[in-house]
Amino acid sequence: EVQLVESGGGLIQPGGSLRLSCAVSGFTVSSKFMNWVRQAPGKGLQWVSVIHNGGSAYYADSVKGRFTISRDNSKNTLYLQMHSLRAEDTAIYYCAREYTSGEFDYWGQGTLVSVSS
Amino acid sequence: SYVLTQPPSVSVAPGKTARITCGGNNVGSKSVHWYQQKPGQAPVLVIYYDSDRPSGIPERFSGSNSGNTATLTISRVEAGDEADYYCQVWDSDPDHYVFGAGTKVTVL
């Protein structure tokens, strides 16, 4: 059974750093494109980042240079390292598996990041 | 960057048909995916590659895509279909993913 379980969210001051984790089971994290998608309170879905099975990574303009996506194959876990956090980064962060070509077939339950002083 | 436009809300009576549009420049040349999100829950894929249904998704959910508009159709709407629906595409230049702003479906 495929499962994605996020952790690492919390309350952080502006300018701070946080690392989110997404523990994967039921498949190998390095075998699929893996994504982070966020949702600000009361707002829609916003794609954040993807890491390809070959290791290439891409980012939304709003997080480029501040966020880094990575994975640990030995732990079968996806990460999102976030630096220089801003109030507008406040959101539920979901990890999502990309099945073949752009569609996200499995999602985690999300972890809430709140950036506030 | 690429933009997908959805109506903010659609209202439909039980048993009737709901149609949710997703507009974009030549969106018919892209593969459109649709997600259902109920309050407090993660999104669920309901249609992929314009019109394919994942296993477990009722046949009442269907999709189409042509020209500048993709459409998610929910037939014989039930109270449990009340949710937010998002369309999404992958754009290659640069490699990124775009979601529509979402449509809230209300069952009257």
mmCIF file of C-alpha atoms in Angstrom, chain A:
data_model
loop_
_atom_site.group_PDB
_atom_site.id
_atom_site.type_symbol
_atom_site.label_atom_id
_atom_site.label_comp_id
_atom_site.label_asym_id
_atom_site.label_seq_id
_atom_site.Cartn_x
_atom_site.Cartn_y
_atom_site.Cartn_z
ATOM 1 C CA GLU A 1 0.000 0.000 0.000
ATOM 2 C CA VAL A 2 1.347 3.407 -0.992
ATOM 3 C CA GLN A 3 1.635 5.883 1.861
ATOM 4 C CA LEU A 4 3.186 9.342 2.128
ATOM 5 C CA VAL A 5 3.543 10.838 5.603
ATOM 6 C CA GLU A 6 4.765 14.402 6.032
ATOM 7 C CA SER A 7 6.321 15.823 9.165
ATOM 8 C CA GLY A 8 8.421 18.757 10.280
ATOM 9 C CA GLY A 9 5.927 21.585 10.107
ATOM 10 C CA GLY A 10 5.431 24.115 12.861
ATOM 11 C CA LEU A 11 5.539 27.748 13.887
ATOM 12 C CA ILE A 12 8.649 29.586 12.729
ATOM 13 C CA GLN A 13 9.671 33.225 12.781
ATOM 14 C CA PRO A 14 10.172 35.170 9.555
ATOM 15 C CA GLY A 15 13.663 34.610 8.223
ATOM 16 C CA GLY A 16 13.918 31.216 9.858
ATOM 17 C CA SER A 17 14.540 27.772 8.407
ATOM 18 C CA LEU A 18 12.635 24.520 8.524
ATOM 19 C CA ARG A 19 13.022 21.083 6.977
ATOM 20 C CA LEU A 20 9.991 19.069 5.986
ATOM 21 C CA SER A 21 10.099 15.315 5.557
ATOM 22 C CA CYS A 22 7.880 12.948 3.608
ATOM 23 C CA ALA A 23 8.289 9.295 4.556
ATOM 24 C CA VAL A 24 7.330 7.040 1.684
ATOM 25 C CA SER A 25 6.194 3.429 1.771
ATOM 26 C CA GLY A 26 4.838 1.107 -0.894
ATOM 27 C CA PHE A 27 7.271 2.229 -3.592
ATOM 28 C CA THR A 28 10.824 3.531 -3.948
ATOM 29 C CA VAL A 29 11.093 7.298 -3.670
ATOM 30 C CA SER A 30 13.842 7.372 -6.308
ATOM 31 C CA SER A 31 11.686 5.578 -8.876
ATOM 32 C CA LYS A 32 9.169 8.396 -9.372
ATOM 33 C CA PHE A 33 9.072 12.146 -9.785
ATOM 34 C CA MET A 34 8.202 13.520 -6.338
ATOM 35 C CA ASN A 35 6.637 16.888 -5.687
ATOM 36 C CA TRP A 36 5.813 19.362 -2.967
ATOM 37 C CA VAL A 37 2.539 21.277 -3.270
ATOM 38 C CA ARG A 38 1.315 23.857 -0.778
ATOM 39 C CA GLN A 39 -1.989 25.425 0.142
ATOM 40 C CA ALA A 40 -2.225 28.696 2.023
ATOM 41 C CA PRO A 41 -5.144 28.954 4.474
ATOM 42 C CA GLY A 42 -8.384 29.260 2.537
ATOM 43 C CA LYS A 43 -6.548 29.358 -0.796
ATOM 44 C CA GLY A 44 -5.908 27.052 -3.715
ATOM 45 C CA LEU A 45 -3.151 24.598 -4.510
ATOM 46 C CA GLN A 46 0.274 25.891 -5.496
ATOM 47 C CA TRP A 47 3.033 23.704 -6.879
ATOM 48 C CA VAL A 48 6.350 24.247 -5.080
ATOM 49 C CA SER A 49 9.014 21.842 -6.342
ATOM 50 C CA VAL A 50 9.740 18.544 -8.096
ATOM 51 C CA ILE A 51 12.663 16.148 -8.011
ATOM 52 C CA HIS A 52 12.986 13.774 -10.929
ATOM 53 C CA ASN A 53 14.015 10.155 -10.524
ATOM 54 C CA GLY A 54 17.317 11.150 -12.126
ATOM 55 C CA GLY A 55 17.841 13.823 -9.492
ATOM 56 C CA SER A 56 17.047 17.006 -11.443
ATOM 57 C CA ALA A 57 15.086 19.519 -9.397
ATOM 58 C CA TYR A 58 12.832 22.415 -10.342
ATOM 59 C CA TYR A 59 11.161 25.124 -8.320
ATOM 60 C CA ALA A 60 8.366 27.638 -8.462
ATOM 61 C CA ASP A 61 9.681 31.171 -8.912
ATOM 62 C CA SER A 62 8.299 32.143 -5.502
ATOM 63 C CA VAL A 63 10.631 29.726 -3.687
ATOM 64 C CA LYS A 64 13.623 29.521 -6.020
ATOM 65 C CA GLY A 65 16.859 30.183 -4.176
ATOM 66 C CA ARG A 66 15.244 29.682 -0.769
ATOM 67 C CA PHE A 67 13.923 26.101 -0.881
ATOM 68 C CA THR A 68 15.783 22.900 -1.741
ATOM 69 C CA ILE A 69 14.181 19.566 -2.532
ATOM 70 C CA SER A 70 16.109 16.365 -1.913
ATOM 71 C CA ARG A 71 15.667 12.715 -1.056
ATOM 72 C CA ASP A 72 17.402 10.018 0.957
ATOM 73 C CA ASN A 73 17.080 6.754 -0.894
ATOM 74 C CA SER A 74 18.273 4.719 2.099
ATOM 75 C CA LYS A 75 15.450 6.151 4.193
ATOM 76 C CA ASN A 76 12.971 6.282 1.310
ATOM 77 C CA THR A 77 12.214 9.842 2.329
ATOM 78 C CA LEU A 78 11.660 13.110 0.475
ATOM 79 C CA TYR A 79 12.696 16.449 1.995
ATOM 80 C CA LEU A 80 12.061 20.140 1.537
ATOM 81 C CA GLN A 81 14.631 22.426 3.143
ATOM 82 C CA MET A 82 13.189 25.911 3.531
ATOM 83 C CA HIS A 83 15.270 29.009 4.297
ATOM 84 C CA SER A 84 14.478 32.727 4.616
ATOM 85 C CA LEU A 85 10.867 31.936 5.376
ATOM 86 C CA ARG A 86 8.279 34.640 4.833
ATOM 87 C CA ALA A 87 4.726 35.127 6.055
ATOM 88 C CA GLU A 88 3.479 34.235 2.587
ATOM 89 C CA ASP A 89 5.058 30.778 2.917
ATOM 90 C CA THR A 90 2.453 29.942 5.550
ATOM 91 C CA ALA A 91 0.577 26.936 4.205
ATOM 92 C CA ILE A 92 -0.137 23.258 4.453
ATOM 93 C CA TYR A 93 2.647 21.487 2.581
ATOM 94 C CA TYR A 94 1.793 18.249 0.813
ATOM 95 C CA CYS A 95 4.148 15.780 -0.783
ATOM 96 C CA ALA A 96 2.728 14.095 -3.854
ATOM 97 C CA ARG A 97 3.830 11.310 -6.155
ATOM 98 C CA GLU A 98 3.762 11.928 -9.876
ATOM 99 C CA TYR A 99 2.586 8.732 -11.542
ATOM 100 C CA THR A 100 3.715 9.070 -15.157
ATOM 101 C CA SER A 101 3.382 12.518 -16.709
ATOM 102 C CA GLY A 102 2.149 15.359 -14.589
ATOM 103 C CA GLU A 103 -0.612 13.697 -12.610
ATOM 104 C CA PHE A 104 -0.281 13.382 -8.837
ATOM 105 C CA ASP A 105 -1.815 10.065 -7.888
ATOM 106 C CA TYR A 106 -0.874 9.855 -4.211
ATOM 107 C CA TRP A 107 -0.736 12.669 -1.671
ATOM 108 C CA GLY A 108 0.273 12.841 1.955
ATOM 109 C CA GLN A 109 -1.996 14.290 4.610
ATOM 110 C CA GLY A 110 0.023 17.519 4.738
ATOM 111 C CA THR A 111 2.023 19.371 7.376
ATOM 112 C CA LEU A 112 1.276 22.936 8.434
ATOM 113 C CA VAL A 113 3.975 25.595 8.307
ATOM 114 C CA SER A 114 3.144 28.883 10.009
ATOM 115 C CA VAL A 115 5.539 31.783 9.573
ATOM 116 C CA SER A 116 4.846 34.476 12.108
ATOM 117 C CA SER A 117 6.559 36.586 14.725
#
